[in-house]
PDB file of N, CA and C in Angstrom:
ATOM      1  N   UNK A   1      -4.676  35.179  51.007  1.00 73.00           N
ATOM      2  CA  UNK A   1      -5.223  36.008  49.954  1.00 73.00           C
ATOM      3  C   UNK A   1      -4.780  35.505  48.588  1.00 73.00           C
ATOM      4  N   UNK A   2      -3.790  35.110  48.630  1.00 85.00           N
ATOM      5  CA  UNK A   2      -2.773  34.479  47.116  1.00 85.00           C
ATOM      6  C   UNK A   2      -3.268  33.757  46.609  1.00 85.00           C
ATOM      7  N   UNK A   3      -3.795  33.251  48.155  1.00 84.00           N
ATOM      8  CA  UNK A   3      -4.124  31.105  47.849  1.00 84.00           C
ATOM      9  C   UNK A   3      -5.460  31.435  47.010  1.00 84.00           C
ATOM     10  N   UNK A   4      -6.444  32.232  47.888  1.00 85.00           N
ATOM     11  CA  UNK A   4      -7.720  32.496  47.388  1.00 85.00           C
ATOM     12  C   UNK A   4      -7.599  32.594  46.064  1.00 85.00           C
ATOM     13  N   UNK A   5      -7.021  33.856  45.472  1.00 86.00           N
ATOM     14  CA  UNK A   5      -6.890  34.283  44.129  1.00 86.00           C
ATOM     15  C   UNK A   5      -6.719  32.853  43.101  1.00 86.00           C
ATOM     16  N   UNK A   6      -5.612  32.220  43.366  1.00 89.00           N
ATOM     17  CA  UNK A   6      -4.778  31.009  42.791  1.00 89.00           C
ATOM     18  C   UNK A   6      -6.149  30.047  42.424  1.00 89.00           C
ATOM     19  N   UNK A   7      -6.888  29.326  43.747  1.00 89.00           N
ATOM     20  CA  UNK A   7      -7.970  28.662  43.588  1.00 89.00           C
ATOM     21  C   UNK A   7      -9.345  29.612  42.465  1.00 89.00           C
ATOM     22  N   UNK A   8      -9.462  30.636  42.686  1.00 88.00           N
ATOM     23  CA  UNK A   8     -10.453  31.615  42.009  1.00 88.00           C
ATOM     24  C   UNK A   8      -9.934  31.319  40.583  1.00 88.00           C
ATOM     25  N   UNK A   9      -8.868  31.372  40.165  1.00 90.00           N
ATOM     26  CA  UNK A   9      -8.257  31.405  38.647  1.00 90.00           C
ATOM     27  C   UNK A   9      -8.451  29.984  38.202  1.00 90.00           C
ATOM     28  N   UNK A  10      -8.157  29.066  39.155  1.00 91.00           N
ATOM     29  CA  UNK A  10      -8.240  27.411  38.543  1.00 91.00           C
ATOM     30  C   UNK A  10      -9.611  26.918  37.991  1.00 91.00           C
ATOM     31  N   UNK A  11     -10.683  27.566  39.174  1.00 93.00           N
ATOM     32  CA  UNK A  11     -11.888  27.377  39.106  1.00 93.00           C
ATOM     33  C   UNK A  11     -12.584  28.102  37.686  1.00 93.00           C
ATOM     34  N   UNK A  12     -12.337  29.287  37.708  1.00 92.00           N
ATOM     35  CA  UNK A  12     -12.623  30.374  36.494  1.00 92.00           C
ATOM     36  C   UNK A  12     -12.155  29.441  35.339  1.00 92.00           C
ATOM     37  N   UNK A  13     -10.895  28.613  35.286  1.00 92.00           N
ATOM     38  CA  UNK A  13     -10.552  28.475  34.486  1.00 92.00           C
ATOM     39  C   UNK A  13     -10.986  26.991  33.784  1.00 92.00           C
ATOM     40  N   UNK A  14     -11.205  26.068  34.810  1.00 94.00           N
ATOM     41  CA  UNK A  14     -11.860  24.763  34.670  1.00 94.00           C
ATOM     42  C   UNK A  14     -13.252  25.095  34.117  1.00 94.00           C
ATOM     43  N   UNK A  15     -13.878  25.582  34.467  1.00 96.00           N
ATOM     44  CA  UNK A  15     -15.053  26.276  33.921  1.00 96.00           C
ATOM     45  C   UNK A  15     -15.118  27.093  32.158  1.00 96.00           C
ATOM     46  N   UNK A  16     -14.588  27.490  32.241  1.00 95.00           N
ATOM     47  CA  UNK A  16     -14.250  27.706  30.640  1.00 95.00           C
ATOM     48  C   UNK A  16     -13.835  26.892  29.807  1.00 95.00           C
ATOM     49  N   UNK A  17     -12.847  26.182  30.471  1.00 95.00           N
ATOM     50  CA  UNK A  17     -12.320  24.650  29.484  1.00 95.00           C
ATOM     51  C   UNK A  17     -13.752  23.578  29.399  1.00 95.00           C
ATOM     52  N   UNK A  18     -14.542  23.816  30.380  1.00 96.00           N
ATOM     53  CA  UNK A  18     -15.740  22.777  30.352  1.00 96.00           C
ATOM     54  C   UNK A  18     -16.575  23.212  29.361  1.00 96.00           C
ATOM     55  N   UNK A  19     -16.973  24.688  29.448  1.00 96.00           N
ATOM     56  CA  UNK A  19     -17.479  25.302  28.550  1.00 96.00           C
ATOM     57  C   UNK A  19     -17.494  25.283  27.260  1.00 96.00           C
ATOM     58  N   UNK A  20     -15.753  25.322  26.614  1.00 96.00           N
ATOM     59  CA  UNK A  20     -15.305  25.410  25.457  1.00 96.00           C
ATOM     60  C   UNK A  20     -15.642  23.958  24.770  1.00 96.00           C
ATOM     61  N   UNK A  21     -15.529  22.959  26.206  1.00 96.00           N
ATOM     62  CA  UNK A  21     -15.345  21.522  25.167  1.00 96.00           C
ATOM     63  C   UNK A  21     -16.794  20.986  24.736  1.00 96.00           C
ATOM     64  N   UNK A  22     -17.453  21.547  26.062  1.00 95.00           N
ATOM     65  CA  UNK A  22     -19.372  21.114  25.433  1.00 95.00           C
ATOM     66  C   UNK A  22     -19.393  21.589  24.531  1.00 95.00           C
ATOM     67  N   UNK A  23     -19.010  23.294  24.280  1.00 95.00           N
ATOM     68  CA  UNK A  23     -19.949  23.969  22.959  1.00 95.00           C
ATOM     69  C   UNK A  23     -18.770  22.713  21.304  1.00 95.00           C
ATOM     70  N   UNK A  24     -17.934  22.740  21.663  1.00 96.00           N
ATOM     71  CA  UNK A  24     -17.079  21.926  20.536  1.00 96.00           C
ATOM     72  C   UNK A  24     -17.952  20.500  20.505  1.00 96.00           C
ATOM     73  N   UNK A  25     -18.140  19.816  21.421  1.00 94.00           N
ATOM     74  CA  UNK A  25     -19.307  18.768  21.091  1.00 94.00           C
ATOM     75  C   UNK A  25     -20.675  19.125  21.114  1.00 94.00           C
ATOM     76  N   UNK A  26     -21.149  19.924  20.882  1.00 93.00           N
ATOM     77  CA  UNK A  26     -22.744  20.572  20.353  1.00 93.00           C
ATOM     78  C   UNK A  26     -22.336  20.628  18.893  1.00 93.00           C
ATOM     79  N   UNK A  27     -21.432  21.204  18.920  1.00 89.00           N
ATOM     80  CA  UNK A  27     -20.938  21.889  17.079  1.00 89.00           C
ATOM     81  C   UNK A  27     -20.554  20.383  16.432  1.00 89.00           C
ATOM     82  N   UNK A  28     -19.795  19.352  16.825  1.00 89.00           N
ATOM     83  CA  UNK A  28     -19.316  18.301  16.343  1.00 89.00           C
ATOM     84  C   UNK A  28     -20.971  17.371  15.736  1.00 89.00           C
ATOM     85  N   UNK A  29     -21.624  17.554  17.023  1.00 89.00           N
ATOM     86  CA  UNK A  29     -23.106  16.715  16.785  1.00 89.00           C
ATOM     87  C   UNK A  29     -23.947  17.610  16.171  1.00 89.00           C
ATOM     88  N   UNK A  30     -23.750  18.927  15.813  1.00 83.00           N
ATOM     89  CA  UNK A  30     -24.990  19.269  14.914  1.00 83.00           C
ATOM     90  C   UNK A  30     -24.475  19.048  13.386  1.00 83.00           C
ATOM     91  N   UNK A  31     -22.997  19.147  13.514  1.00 80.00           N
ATOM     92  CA  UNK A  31     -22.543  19.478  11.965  1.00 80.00           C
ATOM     93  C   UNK A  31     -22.926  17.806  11.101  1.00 80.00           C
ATOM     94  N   UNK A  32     -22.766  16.810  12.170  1.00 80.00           N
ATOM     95  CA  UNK A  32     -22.582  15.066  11.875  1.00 80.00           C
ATOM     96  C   UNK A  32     -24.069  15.238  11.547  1.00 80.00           C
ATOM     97  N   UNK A  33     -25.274  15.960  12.398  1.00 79.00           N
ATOM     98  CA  UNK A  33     -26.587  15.610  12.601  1.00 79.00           C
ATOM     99  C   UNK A  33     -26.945  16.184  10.945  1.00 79.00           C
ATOM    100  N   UNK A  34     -26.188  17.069  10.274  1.00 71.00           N
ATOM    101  CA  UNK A  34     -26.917  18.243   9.181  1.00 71.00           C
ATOM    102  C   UNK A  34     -25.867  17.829   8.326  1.00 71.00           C
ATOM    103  N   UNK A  35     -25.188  17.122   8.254  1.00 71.00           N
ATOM    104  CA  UNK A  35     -24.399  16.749   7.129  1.00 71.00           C
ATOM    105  C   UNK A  35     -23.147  17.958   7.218  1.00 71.00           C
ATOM    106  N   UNK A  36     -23.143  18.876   7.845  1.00 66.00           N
ATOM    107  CA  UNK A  36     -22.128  19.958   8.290  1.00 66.00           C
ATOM    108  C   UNK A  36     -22.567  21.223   7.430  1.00 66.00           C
ATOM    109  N   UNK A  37     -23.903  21.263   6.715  1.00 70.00           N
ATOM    110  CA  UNK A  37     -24.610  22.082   5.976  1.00 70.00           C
ATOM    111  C   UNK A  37     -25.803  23.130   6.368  1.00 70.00           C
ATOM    112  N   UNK A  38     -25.504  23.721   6.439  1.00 74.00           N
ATOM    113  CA  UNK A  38     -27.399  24.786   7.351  1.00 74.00           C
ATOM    114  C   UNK A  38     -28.179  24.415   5.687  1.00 74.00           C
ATOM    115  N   UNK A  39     -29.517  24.583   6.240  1.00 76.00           N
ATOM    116  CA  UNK A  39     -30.726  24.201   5.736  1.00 76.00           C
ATOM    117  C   UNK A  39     -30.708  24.769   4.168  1.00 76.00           C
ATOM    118  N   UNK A  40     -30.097  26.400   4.241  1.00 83.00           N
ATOM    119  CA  UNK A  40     -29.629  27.652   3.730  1.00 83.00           C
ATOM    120  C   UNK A  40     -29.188  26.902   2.327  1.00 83.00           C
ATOM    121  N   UNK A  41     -28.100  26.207   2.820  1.00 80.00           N
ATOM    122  CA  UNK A  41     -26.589  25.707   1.641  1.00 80.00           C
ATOM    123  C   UNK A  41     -27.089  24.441   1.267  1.00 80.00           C
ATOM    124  N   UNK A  42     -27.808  23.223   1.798  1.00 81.00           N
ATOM    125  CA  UNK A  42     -28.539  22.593   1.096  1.00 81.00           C
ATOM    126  C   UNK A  42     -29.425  22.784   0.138  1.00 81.00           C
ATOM    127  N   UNK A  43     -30.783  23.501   0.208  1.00 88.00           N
ATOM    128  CA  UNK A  43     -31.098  23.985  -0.703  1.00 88.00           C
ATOM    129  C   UNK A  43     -30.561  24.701  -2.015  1.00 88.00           C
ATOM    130  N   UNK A  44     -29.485  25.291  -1.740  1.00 89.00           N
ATOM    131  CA  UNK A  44     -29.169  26.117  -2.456  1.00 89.00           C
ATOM    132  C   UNK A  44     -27.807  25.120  -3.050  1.00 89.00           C
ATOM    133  N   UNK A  45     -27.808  24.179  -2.825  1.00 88.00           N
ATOM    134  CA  UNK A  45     -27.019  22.703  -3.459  1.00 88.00           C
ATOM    135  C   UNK A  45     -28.335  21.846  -4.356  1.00 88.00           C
ATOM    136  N   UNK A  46     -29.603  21.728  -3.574  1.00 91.00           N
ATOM    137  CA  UNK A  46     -30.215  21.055  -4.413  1.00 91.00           C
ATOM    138  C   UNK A  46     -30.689  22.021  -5.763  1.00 91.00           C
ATOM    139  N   UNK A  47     -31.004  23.431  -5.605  1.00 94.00           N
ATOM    140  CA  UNK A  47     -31.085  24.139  -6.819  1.00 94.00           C
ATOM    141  C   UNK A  47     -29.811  23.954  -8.005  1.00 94.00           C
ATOM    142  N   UNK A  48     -29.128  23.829  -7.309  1.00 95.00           N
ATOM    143  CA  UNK A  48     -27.995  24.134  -8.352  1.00 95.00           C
ATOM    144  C   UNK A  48     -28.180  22.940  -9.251  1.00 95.00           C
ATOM    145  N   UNK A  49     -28.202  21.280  -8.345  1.00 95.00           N
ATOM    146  CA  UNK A  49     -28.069  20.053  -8.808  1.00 95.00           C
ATOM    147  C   UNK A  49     -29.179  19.851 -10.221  1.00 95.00           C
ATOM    148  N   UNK A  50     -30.366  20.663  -9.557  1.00 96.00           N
ATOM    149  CA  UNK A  50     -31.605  20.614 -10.560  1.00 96.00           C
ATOM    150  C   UNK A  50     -31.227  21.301 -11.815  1.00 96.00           C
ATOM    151  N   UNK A  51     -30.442  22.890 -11.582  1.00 97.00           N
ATOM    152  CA  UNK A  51     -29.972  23.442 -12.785  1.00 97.00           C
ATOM    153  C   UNK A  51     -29.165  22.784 -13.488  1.00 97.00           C
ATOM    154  N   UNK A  52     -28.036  21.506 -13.429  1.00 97.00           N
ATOM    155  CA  UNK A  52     -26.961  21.329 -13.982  1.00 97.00           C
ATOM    156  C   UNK A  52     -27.874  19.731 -14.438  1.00 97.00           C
ATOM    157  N   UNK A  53     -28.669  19.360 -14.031  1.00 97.00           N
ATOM    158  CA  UNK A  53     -29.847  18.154 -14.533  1.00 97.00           C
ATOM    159  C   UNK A  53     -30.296  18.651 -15.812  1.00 97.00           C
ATOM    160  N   UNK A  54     -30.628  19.999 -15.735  1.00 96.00           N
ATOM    161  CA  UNK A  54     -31.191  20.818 -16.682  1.00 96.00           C
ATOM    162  C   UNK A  54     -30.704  20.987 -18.023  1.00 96.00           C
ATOM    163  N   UNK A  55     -29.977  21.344 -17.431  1.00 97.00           N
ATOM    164  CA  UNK A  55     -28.395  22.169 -18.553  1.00 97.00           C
ATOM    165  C   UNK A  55     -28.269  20.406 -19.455  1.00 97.00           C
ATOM    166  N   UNK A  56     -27.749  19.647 -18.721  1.00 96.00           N
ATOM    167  CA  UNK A  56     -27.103  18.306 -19.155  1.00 96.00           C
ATOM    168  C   UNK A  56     -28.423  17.993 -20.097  1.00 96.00           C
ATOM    169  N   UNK A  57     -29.875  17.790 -19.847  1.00 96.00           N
ATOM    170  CA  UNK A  57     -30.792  17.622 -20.647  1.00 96.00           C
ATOM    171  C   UNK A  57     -31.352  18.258 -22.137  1.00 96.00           C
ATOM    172  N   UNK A  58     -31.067  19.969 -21.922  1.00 96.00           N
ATOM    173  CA  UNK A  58     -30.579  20.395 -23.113  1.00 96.00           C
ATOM    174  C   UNK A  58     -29.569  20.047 -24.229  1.00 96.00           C
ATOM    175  N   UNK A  59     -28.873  20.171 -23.326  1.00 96.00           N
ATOM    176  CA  UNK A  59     -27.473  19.505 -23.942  1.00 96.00           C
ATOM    177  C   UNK A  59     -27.691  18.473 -24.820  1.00 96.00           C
ATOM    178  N   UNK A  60     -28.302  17.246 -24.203  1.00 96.00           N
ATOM    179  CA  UNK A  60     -28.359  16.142 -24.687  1.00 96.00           C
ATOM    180  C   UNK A  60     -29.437  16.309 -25.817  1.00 96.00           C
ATOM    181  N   UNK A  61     -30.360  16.960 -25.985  1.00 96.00           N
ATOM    182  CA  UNK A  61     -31.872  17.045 -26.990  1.00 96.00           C
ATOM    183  C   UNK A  61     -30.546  18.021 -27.847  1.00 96.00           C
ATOM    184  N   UNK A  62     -29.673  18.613 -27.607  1.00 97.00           N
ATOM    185  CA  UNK A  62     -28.982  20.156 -28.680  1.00 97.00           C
ATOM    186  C   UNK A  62     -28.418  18.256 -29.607  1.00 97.00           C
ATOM    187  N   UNK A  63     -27.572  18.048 -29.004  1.00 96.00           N
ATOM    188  CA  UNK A  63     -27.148  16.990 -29.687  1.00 96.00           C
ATOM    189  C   UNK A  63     -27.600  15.919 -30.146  1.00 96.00           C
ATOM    190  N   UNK A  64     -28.810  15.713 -30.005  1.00 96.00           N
ATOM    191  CA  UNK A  64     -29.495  15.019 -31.103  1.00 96.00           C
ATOM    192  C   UNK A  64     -29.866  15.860 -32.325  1.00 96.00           C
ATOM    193  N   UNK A  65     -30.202  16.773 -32.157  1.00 96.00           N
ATOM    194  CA  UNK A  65     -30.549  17.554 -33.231  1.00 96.00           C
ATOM    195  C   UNK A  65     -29.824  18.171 -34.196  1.00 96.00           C
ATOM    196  N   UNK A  66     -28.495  18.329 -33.869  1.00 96.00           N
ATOM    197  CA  UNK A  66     -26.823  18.544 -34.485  1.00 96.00           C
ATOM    198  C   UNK A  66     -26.394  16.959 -35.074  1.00 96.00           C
ATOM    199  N   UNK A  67     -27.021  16.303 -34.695  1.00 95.00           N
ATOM    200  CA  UNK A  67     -26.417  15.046 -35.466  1.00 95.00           C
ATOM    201  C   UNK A  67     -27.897  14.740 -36.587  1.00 95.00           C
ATOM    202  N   UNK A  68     -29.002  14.996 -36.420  1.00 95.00           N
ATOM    203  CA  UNK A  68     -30.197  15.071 -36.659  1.00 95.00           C
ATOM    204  C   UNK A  68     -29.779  15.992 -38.397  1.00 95.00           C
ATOM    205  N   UNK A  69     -29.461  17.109 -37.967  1.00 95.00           N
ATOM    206  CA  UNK A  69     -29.112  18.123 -39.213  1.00 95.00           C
ATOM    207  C   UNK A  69     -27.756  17.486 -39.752  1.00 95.00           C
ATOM    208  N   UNK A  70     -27.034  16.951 -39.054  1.00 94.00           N
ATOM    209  CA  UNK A  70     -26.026  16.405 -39.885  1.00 94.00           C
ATOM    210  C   UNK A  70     -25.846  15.284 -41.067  1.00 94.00           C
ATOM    211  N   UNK A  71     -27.170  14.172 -40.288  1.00 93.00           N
ATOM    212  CA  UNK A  71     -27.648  13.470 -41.406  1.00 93.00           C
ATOM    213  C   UNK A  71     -28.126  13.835 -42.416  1.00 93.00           C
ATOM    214  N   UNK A  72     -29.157  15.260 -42.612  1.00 93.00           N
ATOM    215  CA  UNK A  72     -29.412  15.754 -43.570  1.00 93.00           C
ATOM    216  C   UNK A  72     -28.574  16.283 -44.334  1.00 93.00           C
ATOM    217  N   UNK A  73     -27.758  17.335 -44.009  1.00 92.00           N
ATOM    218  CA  UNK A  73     -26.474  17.649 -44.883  1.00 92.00           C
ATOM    219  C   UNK A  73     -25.604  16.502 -45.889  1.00 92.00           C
ATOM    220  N   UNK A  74     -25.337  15.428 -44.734  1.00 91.00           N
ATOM    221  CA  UNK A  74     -25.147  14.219 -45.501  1.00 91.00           C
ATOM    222  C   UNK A  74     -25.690  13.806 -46.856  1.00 91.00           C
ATOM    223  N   UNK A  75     -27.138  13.722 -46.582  1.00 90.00           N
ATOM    224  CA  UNK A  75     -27.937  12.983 -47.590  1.00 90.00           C
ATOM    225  C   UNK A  75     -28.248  14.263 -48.339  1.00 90.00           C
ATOM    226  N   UNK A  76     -27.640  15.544 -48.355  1.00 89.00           N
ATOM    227  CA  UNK A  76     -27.892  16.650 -49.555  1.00 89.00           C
ATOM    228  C   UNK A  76     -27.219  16.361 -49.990  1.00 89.00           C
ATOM    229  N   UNK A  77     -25.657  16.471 -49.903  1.00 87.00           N
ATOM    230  CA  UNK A  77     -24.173  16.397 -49.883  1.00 87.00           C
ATOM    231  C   UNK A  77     -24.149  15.126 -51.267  1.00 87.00           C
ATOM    232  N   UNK A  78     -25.029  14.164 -50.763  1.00 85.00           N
ATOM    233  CA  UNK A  78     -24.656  12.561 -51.209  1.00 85.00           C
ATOM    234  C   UNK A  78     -25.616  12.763 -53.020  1.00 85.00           C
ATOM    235  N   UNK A  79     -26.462  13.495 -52.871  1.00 83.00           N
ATOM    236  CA  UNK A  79     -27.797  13.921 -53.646  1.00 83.00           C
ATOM    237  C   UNK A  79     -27.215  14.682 -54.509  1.00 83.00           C
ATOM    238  N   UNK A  80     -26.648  15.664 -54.067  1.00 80.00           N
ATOM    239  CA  UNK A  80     -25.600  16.716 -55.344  1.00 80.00           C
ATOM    240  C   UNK A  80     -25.248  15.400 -55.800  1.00 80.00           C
ATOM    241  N   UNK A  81     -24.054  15.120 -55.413  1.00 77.00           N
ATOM    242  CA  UNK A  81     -23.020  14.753 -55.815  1.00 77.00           C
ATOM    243  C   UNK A  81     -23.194  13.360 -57.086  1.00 77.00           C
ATOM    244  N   UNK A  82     -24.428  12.999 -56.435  1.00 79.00           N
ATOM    245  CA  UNK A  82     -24.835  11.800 -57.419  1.00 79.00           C
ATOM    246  C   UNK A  82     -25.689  12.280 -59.070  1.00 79.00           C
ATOM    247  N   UNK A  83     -26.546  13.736 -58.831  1.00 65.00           N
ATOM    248  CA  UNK A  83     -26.904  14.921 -59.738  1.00 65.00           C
ATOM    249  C   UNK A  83     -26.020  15.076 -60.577  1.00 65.00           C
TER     250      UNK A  83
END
């Protein structure tokens, strides 16, 4: 009866360790297959990337136009001063 039990527990238990290690290599090969990202968090990486493309492009037109007005100030500045 012992023995039975003893073998019943090894078996139960080999079986779960088999279990545990497939689902750990399903998870290893989907995360390698998806970059380790759901579809979800990519997207919502490429939005962001597009917003901060965005932002940086403003940015860059704000600062032409701050150096743009600065030349003018300049050449008021230079205009007094020669008045």
């Amino acid at each position: 009866m012992t023995g039975a039990l003893i073998v019943g527990i090894c078996i139960g238990g080999a079986i779960l360790l088999i279990a545990t290690v497939g689902l750990l290599v399903i998870g290893i090969i989907r995360a390698a297959k998806t970059g380790g990202l759901s579809k979800k968090d990519r997207q919502s990486q490429a939005e962001e990337a597009q917003m901060i493309q965005d932002i940086y492009y403003g940015l860059s037109k704000m600062e032409e136009r701050v150096e743009a007005l600065e030349t003018i100030l300049i050449e008021r500045q230079k205009k007094d001063f020669t008045s």
